[in-house]
Amino acid sequence: MSEQQRTETRPEPAEFLPGRRASVVDTLFRFQSLFGLVLVFAAGIVFSPVRDGELIFLSSDNLFNIVRATAEIGIIAVGMTFVILIGGIDLSVGAVLGLAAVGSAVLMVNNGLGVLPTVLIVLLAGLVFGLLQGIASAVWGIQAFIVTLAGLQIARGLARIWSGGQGVPIPYGDGPGKAPVAFSLLGERTFNGLVPIPAIIFVIVAALAIVFLRTSAFARHLYAIGGNEKAARLSGIPVVRVKVLVFGLCGLLAALAGIIHAGQLNQGSPNDGNTYELDAIAAVVVGGTALQGGRGSVVGTVAGALMLGALNYILGLNNIDSNVQLLIKGLVIVAAAGLQRLRPTP
């Protein structure tokens, strides 16, 4: 098959087809997470407690706290979006976050490394872990669910071995057994103490991912593979390579979230990130990305993550029982997934 023929037969996601006019219904479904975020924000205003005549929910500290609390899950969810777009899943991201948090603490406190070497090593470890999972799934043909479920156990085991089965605190200062003070900036705020550093990192990661999905040829490959993997392969798309790289990217972002986690809590524990994979998947689903692949966006994922984060804060501000909170969040996720079932096929 010639290169011209490959280009002509290459499947394109519906969002990229020229001249396509989305119906009103399809537009509503595409932006369901944004509408959901607006509704949750409105609910936050209506049900917000009042302090000194002001709505607590609308205070700048509270709003930035929502973004800060969402940052780690949001960064992981961005990577999860890429994986789900190709019809895959990654259940190991929470454990990789824990491994990265432990690695950050051990490398600085026990091994005396600086911030930059530590960050590079931990990011590389997350990238390699993801690539290996991608190879096992795409090259060896093992289902991603099984591969990443095993990866979850492996990452937890490695974290426990590395930390001795205990949390590793991160004290700051000069000399042996202390981490560089610069690492503590991950738990600080900037712009006159208003904007949390993790929120800025989250925004940067999300912005880069949005631009990447909208402008790169690689992104078109993701949609094509998720839409019809066989057709994508026949059209000349390097399916195996794309899948491996996507899992590597997901592992890299999970490691980044782990570094941020360690910086915010000033410790690394092998139990960090427990169930984070479920929260990330929930953000992606609420954001409108189809679990079967081929349809979705990072914009939707970011809105979904913020919506769930805001919902957590609203329920917390109103002292809702934690068991009822789980029930409400579960119903929201089911409703979002149910809406996707009603979405017209492009």
Short mmCIF file of C-alpha atoms in Angstrom, two decimals:
data_model
loop_
_atom_site.label_atom_id
_atom_site.label_comp_id
_atom_site.label_asym_id
_atom_site.label_seq_id
_atom_site.Cartn_x
_atom_site.Cartn_y
_atom_site.Cartn_z
CA MET A 1 0.00 0.00 0.00
CA SER A 2 1.43 3.39 -0.99
CA GLU A 3 1.80 6.28 1.40
CA GLN A 4 -0.88 8.20 -0.51
CA GLN A 5 -3.30 5.27 -0.17
CA ARG A 6 -2.54 5.00 3.52
CA THR A 7 -3.32 8.67 3.99
CA GLU A 8 -6.55 8.39 2.03
CA THR A 9 -7.82 5.35 3.96
CA ARG A 10 -6.72 6.42 7.40
CA PRO A 11 -9.75 6.66 9.69
CA GLU A 12 -10.36 10.01 11.32
CA PRO A 13 -12.26 10.69 14.53
CA ALA A 14 -15.58 12.37 13.96
CA GLU A 15 -14.38 15.54 15.69
CA PHE A 16 -11.74 16.05 12.99
CA LEU A 17 -13.89 15.45 9.90
CA PRO A 18 -14.15 18.65 7.84
CA GLY A 19 -17.55 20.17 7.40
CA ARG A 20 -19.15 18.06 10.12
CA ARG A 21 -21.94 19.94 11.86
CA ALA A 22 -22.60 18.58 15.30
CA SER A 23 -26.24 18.40 16.27
CA VAL A 24 -27.48 20.18 19.35
CA VAL A 25 -27.95 16.84 21.12
CA ASP A 26 -24.43 15.68 20.27
CA THR A 27 -23.03 19.01 21.46
CA LEU A 28 -24.82 18.61 24.78
CA PHE A 29 -23.29 15.18 25.23
CA ARG A 30 -19.81 16.33 24.21
CA PHE A 31 -19.86 19.04 26.84
CA GLN A 32 -21.80 17.18 29.52
CA SER A 33 -18.95 17.52 32.02
CA LEU A 34 -18.85 21.30 31.59
CA PHE A 35 -22.60 21.52 32.14
CA GLY A 36 -22.20 19.21 35.13
CA LEU A 37 -19.46 21.42 36.54
CA VAL A 38 -21.71 24.47 36.21
CA LEU A 39 -24.55 22.65 37.99
CA VAL A 40 -22.28 21.50 40.83
CA PHE A 41 -20.87 25.02 41.15
CA ALA A 42 -24.41 26.40 41.35
CA ALA A 43 -25.28 23.79 43.98
CA GLY A 44 -22.20 24.84 45.92
CA ILE A 45 -23.46 28.42 46.00
CA VAL A 46 -27.00 27.41 47.02
CA PHE A 47 -25.94 25.01 49.78
CA SER A 48 -22.83 26.83 50.97
CA PRO A 49 -22.63 27.67 54.69
CA VAL A 50 -22.26 31.37 55.48
CA ARG A 51 -19.45 32.83 57.57
CA ASP A 52 -19.30 36.54 58.45
CA GLY A 53 -21.94 37.23 55.82
CA GLU A 54 -19.97 35.52 53.00
CA LEU A 55 -20.47 32.21 51.25
CA ILE A 56 -17.65 29.89 52.29
CA PHE A 57 -17.80 28.02 48.99
CA LEU A 58 -17.06 31.17 46.97
CA SER A 59 -14.06 32.23 49.02
CA SER A 60 -10.84 32.34 47.01
CA ASP A 61 -9.10 30.03 49.51
CA ASN A 62 -11.82 27.42 49.14
CA LEU A 63 -11.89 27.55 45.33
CA PHE A 64 -8.12 27.18 45.09
CA ASN A 65 -8.23 24.41 47.67
CA ILE A 66 -10.59 22.53 45.37
CA VAL A 67 -8.11 22.82 42.51
CA ARG A 68 -5.21 21.84 44.78
CA ALA A 69 -7.08 18.78 46.06
CA THR A 70 -8.00 17.85 42.49
CA ALA A 71 -4.50 18.33 41.06
CA GLU A 72 -3.09 14.85 41.72
CA ILE A 73 -6.21 13.00 40.51
CA GLY A 74 -6.49 15.41 37.59
CA ILE A 75 -2.93 14.79 36.41
CA ILE A 76 -3.45 11.03 36.62
CA ALA A 77 -6.80 11.38 34.85
CA VAL A 78 -5.13 13.19 31.93
CA GLY A 79 -2.89 10.16 31.39
CA MET A 80 -5.87 7.84 31.87
CA THR A 81 -7.74 9.73 29.14
CA PHE A 82 -5.05 8.84 26.62
CA VAL A 83 -5.19 5.18 27.64
CA ILE A 84 -8.99 4.98 27.50
CA LEU A 85 -9.05 6.74 24.13
CA ILE A 86 -7.27 3.72 22.63
CA GLY A 87 -9.72 1.38 24.35
CA GLY A 88 -7.39 0.47 27.21
CA ILE A 89 -7.37 0.84 30.98
CA ASP A 90 -4.64 1.36 33.59
CA LEU A 91 -5.37 0.14 37.12
CA SER A 92 -1.80 0.64 38.32
CA VAL A 93 -1.67 4.45 38.43
CA GLY A 94 -2.52 4.77 42.12
CA ALA A 95 0.20 2.29 43.07
CA VAL A 96 2.67 4.02 40.74
CA LEU A 97 1.87 7.27 42.56
CA GLY A 98 2.72 5.51 45.85
CA LEU A 99 5.94 4.13 44.39
CA ALA A 100 6.91 7.59 43.13
CA ALA A 101 6.15 9.19 46.50
CA VAL A 102 8.29 6.59 48.28
CA GLY A 103 11.05 6.98 45.71
CA SER A 104 11.07 10.76 46.13
CA ALA A 105 11.40 10.45 49.92
CA VAL A 106 14.01 7.69 49.92
CA LEU A 107 16.22 9.23 47.25
CA MET A 108 16.41 12.59 48.99
CA VAL A 109 16.36 11.57 52.66
CA ASN A 110 18.24 8.26 52.61
CA ASN A 111 20.42 8.68 49.53
CA GLY A 112 21.10 12.39 49.79
CA LEU A 113 20.13 13.27 46.22
CA GLY A 114 19.07 16.75 45.18
CA VAL A 115 15.64 17.73 43.92
CA LEU A 116 16.43 17.64 40.19
CA PRO A 117 18.12 14.19 40.16
CA THR A 118 15.31 12.81 42.33
CA VAL A 119 12.58 14.16 40.08
CA LEU A 120 14.29 12.88 36.92
CA ILE A 121 14.86 9.40 38.35
CA VAL A 122 11.30 9.09 39.65
CA LEU A 123 9.78 10.33 36.37
CA LEU A 124 11.98 7.92 34.43
CA ALA A 125 10.88 5.07 36.71
CA GLY A 126 7.23 5.90 36.07
CA LEU A 127 7.83 6.12 32.34
CA VAL A 128 9.64 2.77 32.21
CA PHE A 129 6.98 1.10 34.36
CA GLY A 130 4.29 2.32 31.98
CA LEU A 131 6.26 1.29 28.89
CA LEU A 132 6.73 -2.22 30.26
CA GLN A 133 3.01 -2.52 30.84
CA GLY A 134 2.40 -1.26 27.33
CA ILE A 135 4.76 -3.88 25.92
CA ALA A 136 3.04 -6.63 27.89
CA SER A 137 -0.35 -5.51 26.59
CA ALA A 138 0.37 -4.43 23.01
CA VAL A 139 3.25 -6.74 22.08
CA TRP A 140 2.49 -9.85 24.12
CA GLY A 141 -1.27 -9.54 23.66
CA ILE A 142 -2.25 -9.70 27.35
CA GLN A 143 -5.37 -7.73 28.19
CA ALA A 144 -4.60 -4.31 29.64
CA PHE A 145 -6.93 -4.98 32.57
CA ILE A 146 -4.87 -8.01 33.63
CA VAL A 147 -1.51 -6.38 32.93
CA THR A 148 -2.24 -3.24 34.92
CA LEU A 149 -3.95 -5.17 37.73
CA ALA A 150 -0.68 -7.10 38.07
CA GLY A 151 1.18 -3.81 37.74
CA LEU A 152 -0.78 -2.45 40.69
CA GLN A 153 0.45 -5.33 42.85
CA ILE A 154 4.01 -5.05 41.58
CA ALA A 155 4.21 -1.29 42.19
CA ARG A 156 2.82 -1.69 45.71
CA GLY A 157 5.30 -4.46 46.42
CA LEU A 158 8.22 -2.42 45.12
CA ALA A 159 7.13 0.57 47.20
CA ARG A 160 6.99 -1.55 50.35
CA ILE A 161 10.38 -3.09 49.70
CA TRP A 162 11.91 0.30 48.95
CA SER A 163 10.45 1.91 52.09
CA GLY A 164 10.80 -1.05 54.41
CA GLY A 165 7.02 -1.26 54.62
CA GLN A 166 6.70 2.08 56.40
CA GLY A 167 6.13 5.69 55.52
CA VAL A 168 9.30 7.73 54.98
CA PRO A 169 8.99 11.26 56.42
CA ILE A 170 10.68 14.13 54.59
CA PRO A 171 12.39 16.58 56.97
CA TYR A 172 13.93 19.63 55.32
CA GLY A 173 17.29 21.23 55.86
CA ASP A 174 20.99 20.68 55.22
CA GLY A 175 22.97 17.57 56.06
CA PRO A 176 22.37 13.82 56.13
CA GLY A 177 18.82 12.57 56.51
CA LYS A 178 17.24 15.78 55.26
CA ALA A 179 15.74 16.81 51.94
CA PRO A 180 16.47 20.08 50.13
CA VAL A 181 14.14 22.86 51.21
CA ALA A 182 13.28 23.54 47.56
CA PHE A 183 11.19 20.36 47.45
CA SER A 184 8.83 21.80 50.07
CA LEU A 185 7.68 24.36 47.48
CA LEU A 186 5.28 21.70 46.17
CA GLY A 187 3.23 22.26 49.30
CA GLU A 188 3.35 26.03 49.11
CA ARG A 189 1.33 28.74 47.38
CA THR A 190 2.43 31.51 45.05
CA PHE A 191 0.95 34.82 43.84
CA ASN A 192 0.82 36.33 47.33
CA GLY A 193 0.04 33.01 48.97
CA LEU A 194 -3.12 32.44 46.94
CA VAL A 195 -2.45 29.87 44.19
CA PRO A 196 -1.16 26.41 45.23
CA ILE A 197 1.86 25.17 43.26
CA PRO A 198 0.18 21.78 42.50
CA ALA A 199 -2.73 23.66 40.90
CA ILE A 200 -0.32 25.45 38.55
CA ILE A 201 1.33 22.16 37.58
CA PHE A 202 -2.09 20.62 36.94
CA VAL A 203 -3.10 23.52 34.69
CA ILE A 204 0.16 23.28 32.72
CA VAL A 205 -0.19 19.50 32.24
CA ALA A 206 -3.82 19.84 31.18
CA ALA A 207 -3.08 22.70 28.76
CA LEU A 208 -0.25 20.79 27.10
CA ALA A 209 -2.44 17.69 26.77
CA ILE A 210 -5.31 19.69 25.27
CA VAL A 211 -3.04 21.29 22.67
CA PHE A 212 -1.43 17.92 21.94
CA LEU A 213 -4.77 16.20 21.33
CA ARG A 214 -6.00 19.00 19.09
CA THR A 215 -2.93 19.49 16.93
CA SER A 216 -0.78 16.36 16.70
CA ALA A 217 -0.96 13.50 14.22
CA PHE A 218 -0.28 11.13 17.12
CA ALA A 219 -3.59 12.21 18.67
CA ARG A 220 -5.40 11.24 15.49
CA HIS A 221 -3.85 7.82 15.83
CA LEU A 222 -5.30 7.51 19.33
CA TYR A 223 -8.83 8.24 18.14
CA ALA A 224 -8.43 5.95 15.13
CA ILE A 225 -7.17 3.02 17.25
CA GLY A 226 -9.95 3.48 19.78
CA GLY A 227 -12.55 3.78 17.04
CA ASN A 228 -11.49 0.74 15.04
CA GLU A 229 -8.14 -0.86 15.82
CA LYS A 230 -8.22 -3.23 12.84
CA ALA A 231 -8.94 -0.43 10.37
CA ALA A 232 -6.24 1.70 11.98
CA ARG A 233 -3.69 -1.10 11.55
CA LEU A 234 -4.68 -1.67 7.91
CA SER A 235 -4.35 2.05 7.21
CA GLY A 236 -0.71 2.02 8.29
CA ILE A 237 -0.94 3.37 11.82
CA PRO A 238 1.77 1.82 14.06
CA VAL A 239 -0.78 0.49 16.57
CA VAL A 240 1.67 -1.36 18.81
CA ARG A 241 4.07 1.57 19.11
CA VAL A 242 1.25 4.02 19.84
CA LYS A 243 -0.16 1.78 22.57
CA VAL A 244 3.21 1.31 24.25
CA LEU A 245 3.89 5.05 24.22
CA VAL A 246 0.46 5.84 25.65
CA PHE A 247 0.97 3.52 28.62
CA GLY A 248 4.41 5.06 29.11
CA LEU A 249 2.88 8.54 29.19
CA CYS A 250 0.28 7.40 31.72
CA GLY A 251 3.01 6.00 33.98
CA LEU A 252 5.00 9.22 33.63
CA LEU A 253 2.06 11.38 34.72
CA ALA A 254 1.27 9.04 37.63
CA ALA A 255 4.89 9.45 38.79
CA LEU A 256 4.57 13.23 38.49
CA ALA A 257 1.46 13.08 40.68
CA GLY A 258 3.44 10.97 43.17
CA ILE A 259 6.17 13.60 43.39
CA ILE A 260 3.56 16.28 44.05
CA HIS A 261 1.92 14.03 46.64
CA ALA A 262 5.18 13.59 48.54
CA GLY A 263 5.83 17.33 48.42
CA GLN A 264 2.40 18.17 49.80
CA LEU A 265 2.38 15.60 52.61
CA ASN A 266 6.14 15.75 53.34
CA GLN A 267 6.39 11.97 53.25
CA GLY A 268 6.27 8.96 50.98
CA SER A 269 4.23 5.93 51.98
CA PRO A 270 3.71 2.65 50.10
CA ASN A 271 -0.01 3.06 50.79
CA ASP A 272 -0.22 6.46 49.09
CA GLY A 273 -2.54 6.66 46.11
CA ASN A 274 -4.84 3.89 47.28
CA THR A 275 -7.99 3.87 45.03
CA TYR A 276 -6.69 6.86 43.07
CA GLU A 277 -7.04 4.79 39.92
CA LEU A 278 -10.80 4.60 40.55
CA ASP A 279 -11.06 8.35 41.07
CA ALA A 280 -9.11 8.97 37.85
CA ILE A 281 -11.31 6.63 35.85
CA ALA A 282 -14.38 8.29 37.36
CA ALA A 283 -13.13 11.72 36.27
CA VAL A 284 -12.58 10.43 32.73
CA VAL A 285 -16.02 8.80 32.56
CA VAL A 286 -17.79 11.83 34.02
CA GLY A 287 -15.81 13.89 31.52
CA GLY A 288 -17.53 12.10 28.66
CA THR A 289 -14.76 9.85 27.35
CA ALA A 290 -16.17 6.55 26.08
CA LEU A 291 -14.73 3.52 27.87
CA GLN A 292 -14.68 1.57 24.60
CA GLY A 293 -12.33 4.21 23.18
CA GLY A 294 -12.28 6.51 20.19
CA ARG A 295 -14.21 9.38 21.71
CA GLY A 296 -13.39 11.88 24.44
CA SER A 297 -11.27 14.88 25.36
CA VAL A 298 -8.93 16.19 28.03
CA VAL A 299 -11.17 19.25 28.44
CA GLY A 300 -13.96 16.94 29.52
CA THR A 301 -11.66 15.05 31.88
CA VAL A 302 -10.46 18.24 33.56
CA ALA A 303 -14.06 19.40 33.99
CA GLY A 304 -15.00 15.98 35.33
CA ALA A 305 -12.16 16.01 37.86
CA LEU A 306 -13.04 19.52 39.02
CA MET A 307 -16.71 18.59 39.23
CA LEU A 308 -15.99 15.62 41.49
CA GLY A 309 -13.54 17.70 43.54
CA ALA A 310 -16.11 20.48 44.00
CA LEU A 311 -18.76 17.91 44.92
CA ASN A 312 -16.45 16.52 47.61
CA TYR A 313 -15.99 20.00 49.08
CA ILE A 314 -19.71 20.81 49.00
CA LEU A 315 -20.55 17.60 50.84
CA GLY A 316 -17.73 18.20 53.31
CA LEU A 317 -18.78 21.80 53.99
CA ASN A 318 -22.27 20.58 54.83
CA ASN A 319 -20.97 17.82 57.11
CA ILE A 320 -22.61 15.08 55.07
CA ASP A 321 -21.87 11.61 56.44
CA SER A 322 -18.90 10.04 54.64
CA ASN A 323 -20.94 6.95 53.72
CA VAL A 324 -23.62 9.15 52.15
CA GLN A 325 -20.89 11.02 50.27
CA LEU A 326 -19.72 7.77 48.69
CA LEU A 327 -23.32 6.97 47.73
CA ILE A 328 -23.87 10.37 46.10
CA LYS A 329 -20.59 10.26 44.16
CA GLY A 330 -21.36 6.74 42.98
CA LEU A 331 -24.76 7.83 41.69
CA VAL A 332 -23.18 10.78 39.85
CA ILE A 333 -20.71 8.45 38.11
CA VAL A 334 -23.45 5.99 37.14
CA ALA A 335 -25.57 8.85 35.79
CA ALA A 336 -22.67 10.15 33.70
CA ALA A 337 -21.98 6.69 32.27
CA GLY A 338 -25.69 6.23 31.58
CA LEU A 339 -25.81 9.48 29.64
CA GLN A 340 -23.00 8.25 27.42
CA ARG A 341 -25.12 5.23 26.51
CA LEU A 342 -27.74 7.62 25.16
CA ARG A 343 -25.24 9.65 23.13
CA PRO A 344 -25.85 9.34 19.37
CA THR A 345 -23.12 7.51 17.48
CA PRO A 346 -21.23 9.86 15.09
#
